[in-house]
């Protein structure tokens, strides 16, 4: 059986979806596409254009007008995983700012917003040879994907990882505050928290990123046959 053309990775905030996606994309030679950056880009634009993210109609209207591009990192040497452009402006690192973190789930929960951005996500996914990472990717956005993962981890583990990530970039962090933010995100995202019925579930507590990727690759081989190491 040939390698699957589409792999999806879903799971709660901070579970390590992006890290797993990067590992799999690199091992398979696939495109890595973190679909959550589209919602972050929208949240960033809403803040900068004084659109209330809680206003469903206004936020959806903004989503329809934005030109959001997700590109390979290219020659950038600042540790980025990809480059995100909003109407031509590079906002890659702006998307991890705390003010964006606080409103991204608010903007993303509106059905009209998700409809707009899902269509753009599907267009990229349907090109094939892609690892797509994000919420409800396997259950709603790409339900026919041959391989689906649902990556989970405890709240404490997710808070610890997020703290390490922030500190590695030289930022200040309070693990209790981060834990509270993750719990808040989980509550906001609860309507899309369930894995697809045919997803392979991986609980990553206590595992290194390489060990998680090894587990995922073993599953992919069972589904698709022999693949690159």
Tab-separated table of N, CA and C in Angstrom, residues 61-216:
chain	number	residue	atom	x	y	z
A	61	UNK	N	-16.564	38.258	8.924
A	61	UNK	CA	-16.363	39.191	7.813
A	61	UNK	C	-14.883	39.506	7.640
A	62	UNK	N	-14.179	39.678	8.750
A	62	UNK	CA	-12.742	39.922	8.680
A	62	UNK	C	-12.026	38.721	8.077
A	63	UNK	N	-12.401	37.513	8.483
A	63	UNK	CA	-11.766	36.298	7.964
A	63	UNK	C	-11.900	36.204	6.448
A	64	UNK	N	-13.044	36.615	5.930
A	64	UNK	CA	-13.266	36.534	4.478
A	64	UNK	C	-12.360	37.485	3.708
A	65	UNK	N	-11.962	38.573	4.338
A	65	UNK	CA	-11.178	39.586	3.620
A	65	UNK	C	-9.673	39.389	3.753
A	66	UNK	N	-9.238	38.614	4.738
A	66	UNK	CA	-7.803	38.480	4.983
A	66	UNK	C	-7.131	37.561	3.971
A	67	UNK	N	-5.933	37.929	3.580
A	67	UNK	CA	-5.070	37.054	2.785
A	67	UNK	C	-4.061	36.434	3.747
A	68	UNK	N	-4.312	35.181	4.131
A	68	UNK	CA	-3.436	34.479	5.070
A	68	UNK	C	-2.643	33.434	4.299
A	69	UNK	N	-1.334	33.542	4.350
A	69	UNK	CA	-0.468	32.585	3.677
A	69	UNK	C	0.438	31.908	4.694
A	70	UNK	N	0.541	30.591	4.573
A	70	UNK	CA	1.441	29.804	5.414
A	70	UNK	C	2.489	29.201	4.494
A	71	UNK	N	3.737	29.622	4.676
A	71	UNK	CA	4.820	29.274	3.765
A	71	UNK	C	5.939	28.553	4.505
A	72	UNK	N	6.795	27.806	3.777
A	72	UNK	CA	7.975	27.212	4.422
A	72	UNK	C	8.838	28.292	5.061
A	73	UNK	N	9.582	27.905	6.081
A	73	UNK	CA	10.429	28.867	6.790
A	73	UNK	C	11.483	29.480	5.886
A	74	UNK	N	11.899	28.723	4.869
A	74	UNK	CA	12.882	29.244	3.921
A	74	UNK	C	14.211	29.538	4.590
A	75	UNK	N	14.767	30.693	4.305
A	75	UNK	CA	16.097	31.042	4.816
A	75	UNK	C	16.058	31.667	6.202
A	76	UNK	N	14.882	31.839	6.780
A	76	UNK	CA	14.786	32.449	8.113
A	76	UNK	C	15.559	31.611	9.130
A	77	UNK	N	16.379	32.246	9.924
A	77	UNK	CA	17.243	31.537	10.870
A	77	UNK	C	16.891	31.879	12.313
A	78	UNK	N	15.622	32.118	12.580
A	78	UNK	CA	15.206	32.511	13.930
A	78	UNK	C	14.439	31.415	14.658
A	79	UNK	N	14.529	30.181	14.152
A	79	UNK	CA	13.895	29.052	14.815
A	79	UNK	C	12.446	28.823	14.449
A	80	UNK	N	11.915	29.591	13.523
A	80	UNK	CA	10.510	29.426	13.135
A	80	UNK	C	10.295	28.107	12.410
A	81	UNK	N	9.073	27.600	12.497
A	81	UNK	CA	8.693	26.366	11.826
A	81	UNK	C	8.152	26.633	10.426
A	82	UNK	N	7.664	27.828	10.207
A	82	UNK	CA	7.049	28.246	8.953
A	82	UNK	C	6.968	29.762	8.993
A	83	UNK	N	6.553	30.359	7.907
A	83	UNK	CA	6.349	31.806	7.855
A	83	UNK	C	4.871	32.080	7.612
A	84	UNK	N	4.288	32.962	8.403
A	84	UNK	CA	2.883	33.326	8.251
A	84	UNK	C	2.799	34.785	7.813
A	85	UNK	N	2.122	35.001	6.699
A	85	UNK	CA	1.900	36.352	6.199
A	85	UNK	C	0.417	36.695	6.301
A	86	UNK	N	0.117	37.871	6.799
A	86	UNK	CA	-1.251	38.390	6.803
A	86	UNK	C	-1.250	39.650	5.953
A	87	UNK	N	-1.944	39.567	4.823
A	87	UNK	CA	-1.953	40.677	3.863
A	87	UNK	C	-0.533	41.142	3.548
A	88	UNK	N	0.362	40.155	3.398
A	88	UNK	CA	1.734	40.437	3.001
A	88	UNK	C	2.700	40.729	4.125
A	89	UNK	N	2.219	40.923	5.349
A	89	UNK	CA	3.088	41.241	6.484
A	89	UNK	C	3.472	39.964	7.235
A	90	UNK	N	4.755	39.821	7.552
A	90	UNK	CA	5.244	38.669	8.301
A	90	UNK	C	4.867	38.835	9.774
A	91	UNK	N	3.952	37.981	10.240
A	91	UNK	CA	3.483	38.068	11.630
A	91	UNK	C	3.802	36.790	12.408
A	92	UNK	N	4.737	36.005	11.897
A	92	UNK	CA	5.000	34.676	12.443
A	92	UNK	C	5.139	34.671	13.960
A	93	UNK	N	6.021	35.494	14.491
A	93	UNK	CA	6.256	35.477	15.934
A	93	UNK	C	5.197	36.252	16.702
A	94	UNK	N	4.494	37.140	16.036
A	94	UNK	CA	3.420	37.887	16.704
A	94	UNK	C	2.294	36.960	17.156
A	95	UNK	N	2.159	35.820	16.479
A	95	UNK	CA	1.020	34.945	16.743
A	95	UNK	C	1.118	34.212	18.073
A	96	UNK	N	2.271	34.227	18.719
A	96	UNK	CA	2.437	33.569	20.021
A	96	UNK	C	2.366	34.554	21.183
A	97	UNK	N	2.023	35.787	20.894
A	97	UNK	CA	1.934	36.781	21.961
A	97	UNK	C	0.781	36.444	22.913
A	98	UNK	N	0.920	36.755	24.201
A	98	UNK	CA	-0.136	36.437	25.171
A	98	UNK	C	-1.497	37.022	24.813
A	99	UNK	N	-1.538	38.233	24.246
A	99	UNK	CA	-2.842	38.815	23.922
A	99	UNK	C	-3.533	38.042	22.806
A	100	UNK	N	-2.752	37.478	21.880
A	100	UNK	CA	-3.331	36.629	20.837
A	100	UNK	C	-3.801	35.314	21.443
A	101	UNK	N	-2.966	34.730	22.325
A	101	UNK	CA	-3.327	33.479	23.000
A	101	UNK	C	-4.680	33.603	23.697
A	102	UNK	N	-4.930	34.757	24.301
A	102	UNK	CA	-6.149	34.925	25.096
A	102	UNK	C	-7.413	34.960	24.254
A	103	UNK	N	-7.316	35.371	23.000
A	103	UNK	CA	-8.541	35.552	22.207
A	103	UNK	C	-8.687	34.567	21.053
A	104	UNK	N	-7.666	33.737	20.807
A	104	UNK	CA	-7.743	32.880	19.623
A	104	UNK	C	-8.922	31.911	19.704
A	105	UNK	N	-9.175	31.327	20.872
A	105	UNK	CA	-10.305	30.399	20.993
A	105	UNK	C	-11.635	31.126	20.893
A	106	UNK	N	-11.670	32.374	21.334
A	106	UNK	CA	-12.895	33.173	21.221
A	106	UNK	C	-13.231	33.400	19.753
A	107	UNK	N	-12.228	33.759	18.958
A	107	UNK	CA	-12.452	33.991	17.530
A	107	UNK	C	-12.773	32.697	16.796
A	108	UNK	N	-12.115	31.603	17.203
A	108	UNK	CA	-12.239	30.348	16.468
A	108	UNK	C	-13.535	29.600	16.752
A	109	UNK	N	-14.230	29.947	17.823
A	109	UNK	CA	-15.415	29.161	18.182
A	109	UNK	C	-16.637	29.504	17.337
A	110	UNK	N	-16.591	30.597	16.572
A	110	UNK	CA	-17.749	30.991	15.774
A	110	UNK	C	-17.889	30.076	14.553
A	111	UNK	N	-19.042	29.443	14.348
A	111	UNK	CA	-19.224	28.556	13.197
A	111	UNK	C	-18.906	29.217	11.859
A	112	UNK	N	-19.292	30.470	11.688
A	112	UNK	CA	-19.042	31.144	10.408
A	112	UNK	C	-17.550	31.314	10.154
A	113	UNK	N	-16.799	31.582	11.204
A	113	UNK	CA	-15.344	31.714	11.072
A	113	UNK	C	-14.733	30.379	10.677
A	114	UNK	N	-15.147	29.317	11.345
A	114	UNK	CA	-14.592	28.000	11.055
A	114	UNK	C	-14.932	27.570	9.634
A	115	UNK	N	-16.113	27.929	9.162
A	115	UNK	CA	-16.488	27.590	7.788
A	115	UNK	C	-15.540	28.235	6.789
A	116	UNK	N	-15.238	29.502	7.002
A	116	UNK	CA	-14.338	30.226	6.096
A	116	UNK	C	-12.947	29.602	6.101
A	117	UNK	N	-12.401	29.377	7.281
A	117	UNK	CA	-11.024	28.907	7.361
A	117	UNK	C	-10.888	27.424	7.039
A	118	UNK	N	-11.913	26.631	7.322
A	118	UNK	CA	-11.854	25.218	6.951
A	118	UNK	C	-11.736	25.039	5.444
A	119	UNK	N	-12.441	25.868	4.688
A	119	UNK	CA	-12.367	25.768	3.228
A	119	UNK	C	-10.939	25.998	2.750
A	120	UNK	N	-10.250	26.935	3.363
A	120	UNK	CA	-8.859	27.203	2.987
A	120	UNK	C	-7.949	26.057	3.416
A	121	UNK	N	-8.242	25.476	4.574
A	121	UNK	CA	-7.449	24.338	5.043
A	121	UNK	C	-7.626	23.128	4.129
A	122	UNK	N	-8.862	22.866	3.727
A	122	UNK	CA	-9.114	21.724	2.837
A	122	UNK	C	-8.388	21.887	1.510
A	123	UNK	N	-8.353	23.098	1.001
A	123	UNK	CA	-7.688	23.343	-0.280
A	123	UNK	C	-6.216	22.956	-0.201
A	124	UNK	N	-5.583	23.255	0.918
A	124	UNK	CA	-4.181	22.876	1.093
A	124	UNK	C	-4.065	21.367	1.287
A	125	UNK	N	-4.923	20.789	2.120
A	125	UNK	CA	-4.871	19.361	2.376
A	125	UNK	C	-5.090	18.522	1.135
A	126	UNK	N	-5.987	18.957	0.276
A	126	UNK	CA	-6.309	18.182	-0.916
A	126	UNK	C	-5.187	18.154	-1.941
A	127	UNK	N	-4.141	18.944	-1.722
A	127	UNK	CA	-2.971	18.847	-2.599
A	127	UNK	C	-2.186	17.570	-2.329
A	128	UNK	N	-2.382	16.994	-1.136
A	128	UNK	CA	-1.742	15.732	-0.800
A	128	UNK	C	-0.353	15.875	-0.220
A	129	UNK	N	0.179	14.732	0.273
A	129	UNK	CA	1.508	14.664	0.896
A	129	UNK	C	1.665	15.758	1.951
A	130	UNK	N	0.763	15.741	2.908
A	130	UNK	CA	0.720	16.798	3.915
A	130	UNK	C	0.415	16.216	5.289
A	131	UNK	N	1.056	16.784	6.308
A	131	UNK	CA	0.724	16.499	7.703
A	131	UNK	C	-0.006	17.724	8.233
A	132	UNK	N	-1.291	17.570	8.515
A	132	UNK	CA	-2.130	18.683	8.959
A	132	UNK	C	-2.365	18.581	10.460
A	133	UNK	N	-2.054	19.652	11.160
A	133	UNK	CA	-2.143	19.681	12.617
A	133	UNK	C	-3.156	20.729	13.044
A	134	UNK	N	-4.066	20.358	13.954
A	134	UNK	CA	-5.016	21.349	14.441
A	134	UNK	C	-6.250	20.720	15.044
A	135	UNK	N	-7.107	21.576	15.599
A	135	UNK	CA	-8.330	21.107	16.223
A	135	UNK	C	-9.342	20.681	15.174
A	136	UNK	N	-10.054	19.601	15.433
A	136	UNK	CA	-11.107	18.985	14.607
A	136	UNK	C	-10.675	18.702	13.166
A	137	UNK	N	-9.366	18.556	12.935
A	137	UNK	CA	-8.865	18.300	11.585
A	137	UNK	C	-9.317	16.939	11.078
A	138	UNK	N	-9.153	15.905	11.903
A	138	UNK	CA	-9.518	14.567	11.456
A	138	UNK	C	-11.006	14.296	11.485
A	139	UNK	N	-11.732	14.954	12.389
A	139	UNK	CA	-13.159	14.671	12.529
A	139	UNK	C	-14.037	15.508	11.615
A	140	UNK	N	-13.595	16.726	11.270
A	140	UNK	CA	-14.442	17.638	10.503
A	140	UNK	C	-13.779	18.120	9.214
A	141	UNK	N	-12.552	18.622	9.325
A	141	UNK	CA	-11.919	19.260	8.164
A	141	UNK	C	-11.534	18.245	7.102
A	142	UNK	N	-10.859	17.164	7.511
A	142	UNK	CA	-10.417	16.139	6.561
A	142	UNK	C	-10.875	14.764	7.052
A	143	UNK	N	-12.182	14.508	7.067
A	143	UNK	CA	-12.690	13.261	7.644
A	143	UNK	C	-12.281	12.006	6.886
A	144	UNK	N	-11.853	12.145	5.627
A	144	UNK	CA	-11.462	10.983	4.835
A	144	UNK	C	-9.955	10.756	4.824
A	145	UNK	N	-9.216	11.461	5.658
A	145	UNK	CA	-7.763	11.266	5.715
A	145	UNK	C	-7.448	9.813	6.068
A	146	UNK	N	-6.488	9.193	5.383
A	146	UNK	CA	-6.172	7.784	5.640
A	146	UNK	C	-5.598	7.518	7.027
A	147	UNK	N	-4.869	8.483	7.580
A	147	UNK	CA	-4.247	8.306	8.894
A	147	UNK	C	-4.590	9.504	9.773
A	148	UNK	N	-5.161	9.217	10.947
A	148	UNK	CA	-5.536	10.279	11.883
A	148	UNK	C	-4.967	9.966	13.263
A	149	UNK	N	-4.390	10.985	13.884
A	149	UNK	CA	-3.899	10.851	15.251
A	149	UNK	C	-4.636	11.827	16.161
A	150	UNK	N	-4.850	11.393	17.403
A	150	UNK	CA	-5.337	12.290	18.452
A	150	UNK	C	-4.311	12.224	19.564
A	151	UNK	N	-3.586	13.330	19.749
A	151	UNK	CA	-2.506	13.384	20.732
A	151	UNK	C	-3.005	14.062	22.000
A	152	UNK	N	-2.798	13.401	23.132
A	152	UNK	CA	-3.282	13.953	24.399
A	152	UNK	C	-2.167	13.941	25.440
A	153	UNK	N	-2.336	14.739	26.485
A	153	UNK	CA	-1.421	14.781	27.624
A	153	UNK	C	-2.164	15.447	28.769
A	154	UNK	N	-1.718	15.186	29.982
A	154	UNK	CA	-2.356	15.783	31.151
A	154	UNK	C	-2.164	17.299	31.151
A	155	UNK	N	-3.016	17.993	31.892
A	155	UNK	CA	-2.897	19.453	31.991
A	155	UNK	C	-1.542	19.846	32.570
A	156	UNK	N	-1.080	19.129	33.597
A	156	UNK	CA	0.208	19.462	34.208
A	156	UNK	C	1.353	19.294	33.218
A	157	UNK	N	1.317	18.233	32.440
A	157	UNK	CA	2.375	18.009	31.449
A	157	UNK	C	2.346	19.078	30.371
A	158	UNK	N	1.166	19.445	29.936
A	158	UNK	CA	1.051	20.470	28.893
A	158	UNK	C	1.530	21.825	29.402
A	159	UNK	N	1.214	22.152	30.664
A	159	UNK	CA	1.671	23.412	31.250
A	159	UNK	C	3.191	23.431	31.381
A	160	UNK	N	3.756	22.306	31.771
A	160	UNK	CA	5.216	22.226	31.900
A	160	UNK	C	5.891	22.462	30.553
A	161	UNK	N	5.382	21.830	29.510
A	161	UNK	CA	5.982	21.985	28.182
A	161	UNK	C	5.874	23.419	27.688
A	162	UNK	N	4.720	24.023	27.906
A	162	UNK	CA	4.530	25.404	27.445
A	162	UNK	C	5.474	26.351	28.188
A	163	UNK	N	5.670	26.104	29.478
A	163	UNK	CA	6.592	26.925	30.266
A	163	UNK	C	8.011	26.817	29.722
A	164	UNK	N	8.439	25.598	29.433
A	164	UNK	CA	9.781	25.381	28.880
A	164	UNK	C	9.927	26.076	27.536
A	165	UNK	N	8.874	26.001	26.706
A	165	UNK	CA	8.917	26.645	25.389
A	165	UNK	C	9.112	28.153	25.526
A	166	UNK	N	8.342	28.774	26.413
A	166	UNK	CA	8.438	30.226	26.597
A	166	UNK	C	9.814	30.608	27.135
A	167	UNK	N	10.301	29.847	28.108
A	167	UNK	CA	11.599	30.154	28.703
A	167	UNK	C	12.730	29.966	27.706
A	168	UNK	N	12.582	29.008	26.793
A	168	UNK	CA	13.629	28.775	25.796
A	168	UNK	C	13.779	29.945	24.843
A	169	UNK	N	12.720	30.761	24.733
A	169	UNK	CA	12.779	31.949	23.882
A	169	UNK	C	13.136	33.202	24.687
A	170	UNK	N	13.487	32.988	25.969
A	170	UNK	CA	13.887	34.112	26.798
A	170	UNK	C	12.740	34.847	27.452
A	171	UNK	N	11.540	34.292	27.386
A	171	UNK	CA	10.377	34.947	27.968
A	171	UNK	C	10.181	34.577	29.429
A	172	UNK	N	9.430	35.396	30.131
A	172	UNK	CA	9.080	35.118	31.525
A	172	UNK	C	7.802	34.286	31.556
A	173	UNK	N	7.731	33.341	32.470
A	173	UNK	CA	6.558	32.470	32.512
A	173	UNK	C	6.204	32.107	33.947
A	174	UNK	N	4.922	31.919	34.184
A	174	UNK	CA	4.382	31.490	35.471
A	174	UNK	C	3.583	30.231	35.188
A	175	UNK	N	4.079	29.080	35.665
A	175	UNK	CA	3.469	27.811	35.291
A	175	UNK	C	2.015	27.719	35.749
A	176	UNK	N	1.674	28.318	36.892
A	176	UNK	CA	0.286	28.268	37.345
A	176	UNK	C	-0.613	29.082	36.428
A	177	UNK	N	-0.116	30.239	36.004
A	177	UNK	CA	-0.885	31.057	35.059
A	177	UNK	C	-1.072	30.305	33.752
A	178	UNK	N	-0.015	29.663	33.269
A	178	UNK	CA	-0.103	28.898	32.024
A	178	UNK	C	-1.078	27.741	32.191
A	179	UNK	N	-1.038	27.082	33.349
A	179	UNK	CA	-1.968	25.984	33.618
A	179	UNK	C	-3.413	26.479	33.571
A	180	UNK	N	-3.653	27.633	34.161
A	180	UNK	CA	-5.002	28.197	34.149
A	180	UNK	C	-5.447	28.540	32.729
A	181	UNK	N	-4.525	29.060	31.923
A	181	UNK	CA	-4.849	29.393	30.535
A	181	UNK	C	-5.194	28.139	29.740
A	182	UNK	N	-4.452	27.048	29.976
A	182	UNK	CA	-4.732	25.792	29.282
A	182	UNK	C	-6.102	25.264	29.681
A	183	UNK	N	-6.434	25.346	30.965
A	183	UNK	CA	-7.753	24.904	31.420
A	183	UNK	C	-8.852	25.746	30.782
A	184	UNK	N	-8.585	27.050	30.663
A	184	UNK	CA	-9.566	27.930	30.020
A	184	UNK	C	-9.729	27.563	28.551
A	185	UNK	N	-8.611	27.281	27.865
A	185	UNK	CA	-8.681	26.877	26.463
A	185	UNK	C	-9.459	25.573	26.311
A	186	UNK	N	-9.215	24.633	27.207
A	186	UNK	CA	-9.931	23.358	27.151
A	186	UNK	C	-11.435	23.571	27.275
A	187	UNK	N	-11.828	24.470	28.162
A	187	UNK	CA	-13.251	24.746	28.352
A	187	UNK	C	-13.853	25.371	27.102
A	188	UNK	N	-13.142	26.312	26.502
A	188	UNK	CA	-13.633	26.955	25.282
A	188	UNK	C	-13.683	25.974	24.114
A	189	UNK	N	-12.736	25.030	24.088
A	189	UNK	CA	-12.624	24.106	22.963
A	189	UNK	C	-13.366	22.795	23.185
A	190	UNK	N	-14.122	22.681	24.254
A	190	UNK	CA	-14.702	21.388	24.597
A	190	UNK	C	-15.622	20.846	23.515
A	191	UNK	N	-16.201	21.740	22.686
A	191	UNK	CA	-17.119	21.276	21.642
A	191	UNK	C	-16.382	20.605	20.489
A	192	UNK	N	-15.033	20.722	20.449
A	192	UNK	CA	-14.271	20.039	19.402
A	192	UNK	C	-13.190	19.166	20.026
A	193	UNK	N	-13.428	18.696	21.254
A	193	UNK	CA	-12.378	17.999	21.989
A	193	UNK	C	-12.340	16.501	21.735
A	194	UNK	N	-13.385	15.929	21.164
A	194	UNK	CA	-13.437	14.484	20.994
A	194	UNK	C	-12.654	14.047	19.759
A	195	UNK	N	-11.911	12.935	19.861
A	195	UNK	CA	-11.183	12.440	18.690
A	195	UNK	C	-12.124	11.838	17.664
A	196	UNK	N	-11.668	11.793	16.414
A	196	UNK	CA	-12.423	11.096	15.379
A	196	UNK	C	-12.530	9.625	15.764
A	197	UNK	N	-13.613	8.983	15.352
A	197	UNK	CA	-13.851	7.593	15.742
A	197	UNK	C	-12.736	6.663	15.281
A	198	UNK	N	-12.093	6.995	14.159
A	198	UNK	CA	-11.051	6.130	13.607
A	198	UNK	C	-9.647	6.662	13.869
A	199	UNK	N	-9.497	7.550	14.845
A	199	UNK	CA	-8.180	8.116	15.142
A	199	UNK	C	-7.369	7.186	16.037
A	200	UNK	N	-6.069	7.196	15.843
A	200	UNK	CA	-5.134	6.515	16.731
A	200	UNK	C	-4.819	7.480	17.874
A	201	UNK	N	-5.125	7.087	19.106
A	201	UNK	CA	-4.938	7.965	20.261
A	201	UNK	C	-3.580	7.689	20.915
A	202	UNK	N	-2.794	8.748	21.108
A	202	UNK	CA	-1.493	8.648	21.775
A	202	UNK	C	-1.500	9.582	22.980
A	203	UNK	N	-1.211	9.045	24.159
A	203	UNK	CA	-1.058	9.854	25.371
A	203	UNK	C	0.442	10.023	25.596
A	204	UNK	N	0.911	11.271	25.570
A	204	UNK	CA	2.352	11.525	25.487
A	204	UNK	C	3.033	11.841	26.810
A	205	UNK	N	2.323	11.758	27.930
A	205	UNK	CA	2.959	12.023	29.230
A	205	UNK	C	4.185	11.128	29.418
A	206	UNK	N	5.314	11.732	29.780
A	206	UNK	CA	6.516	10.965	30.071
A	206	UNK	C	7.292	10.512	28.855
A	207	UNK	N	6.829	10.858	27.666
A	207	UNK	CA	7.512	10.451	26.437
A	207	UNK	C	8.253	11.632	25.825
A	208	UNK	N	9.396	11.355	25.226
A	208	UNK	CA	10.107	12.395	24.487
A	208	UNK	C	9.421	12.596	23.139
A	209	UNK	N	9.664	13.726	22.475
A	209	UNK	CA	9.093	13.929	21.136
A	209	UNK	C	9.476	12.813	20.170
A	210	UNK	N	10.711	12.315	20.273
A	210	UNK	CA	11.155	11.246	19.380
A	210	UNK	C	10.382	9.955	19.636
A	211	UNK	N	10.110	9.665	20.905
A	211	UNK	CA	9.349	8.460	21.233
A	211	UNK	C	7.916	8.555	20.722
A	212	UNK	N	7.318	9.730	20.839
A	212	UNK	CA	5.965	9.923	20.310
A	212	UNK	C	5.966	9.740	18.799
A	213	UNK	N	6.959	10.313	18.128
A	213	UNK	CA	7.047	10.184	16.672
A	213	UNK	C	7.271	8.735	16.265
A	214	UNK	N	8.067	7.994	17.036
A	214	UNK	CA	8.288	6.577	16.732
A	214	UNK	C	6.981	5.792	16.822
A	215	UNK	N	6.179	6.076	17.855
A	215	UNK	CA	4.884	5.409	17.981
A	215	UNK	C	3.995	5.721	16.784
A	216	UNK	N	3.984	6.989	16.382
A	216	UNK	CA	3.154	7.392	15.247
A	216	UNK	C	3.625	6.724	13.960
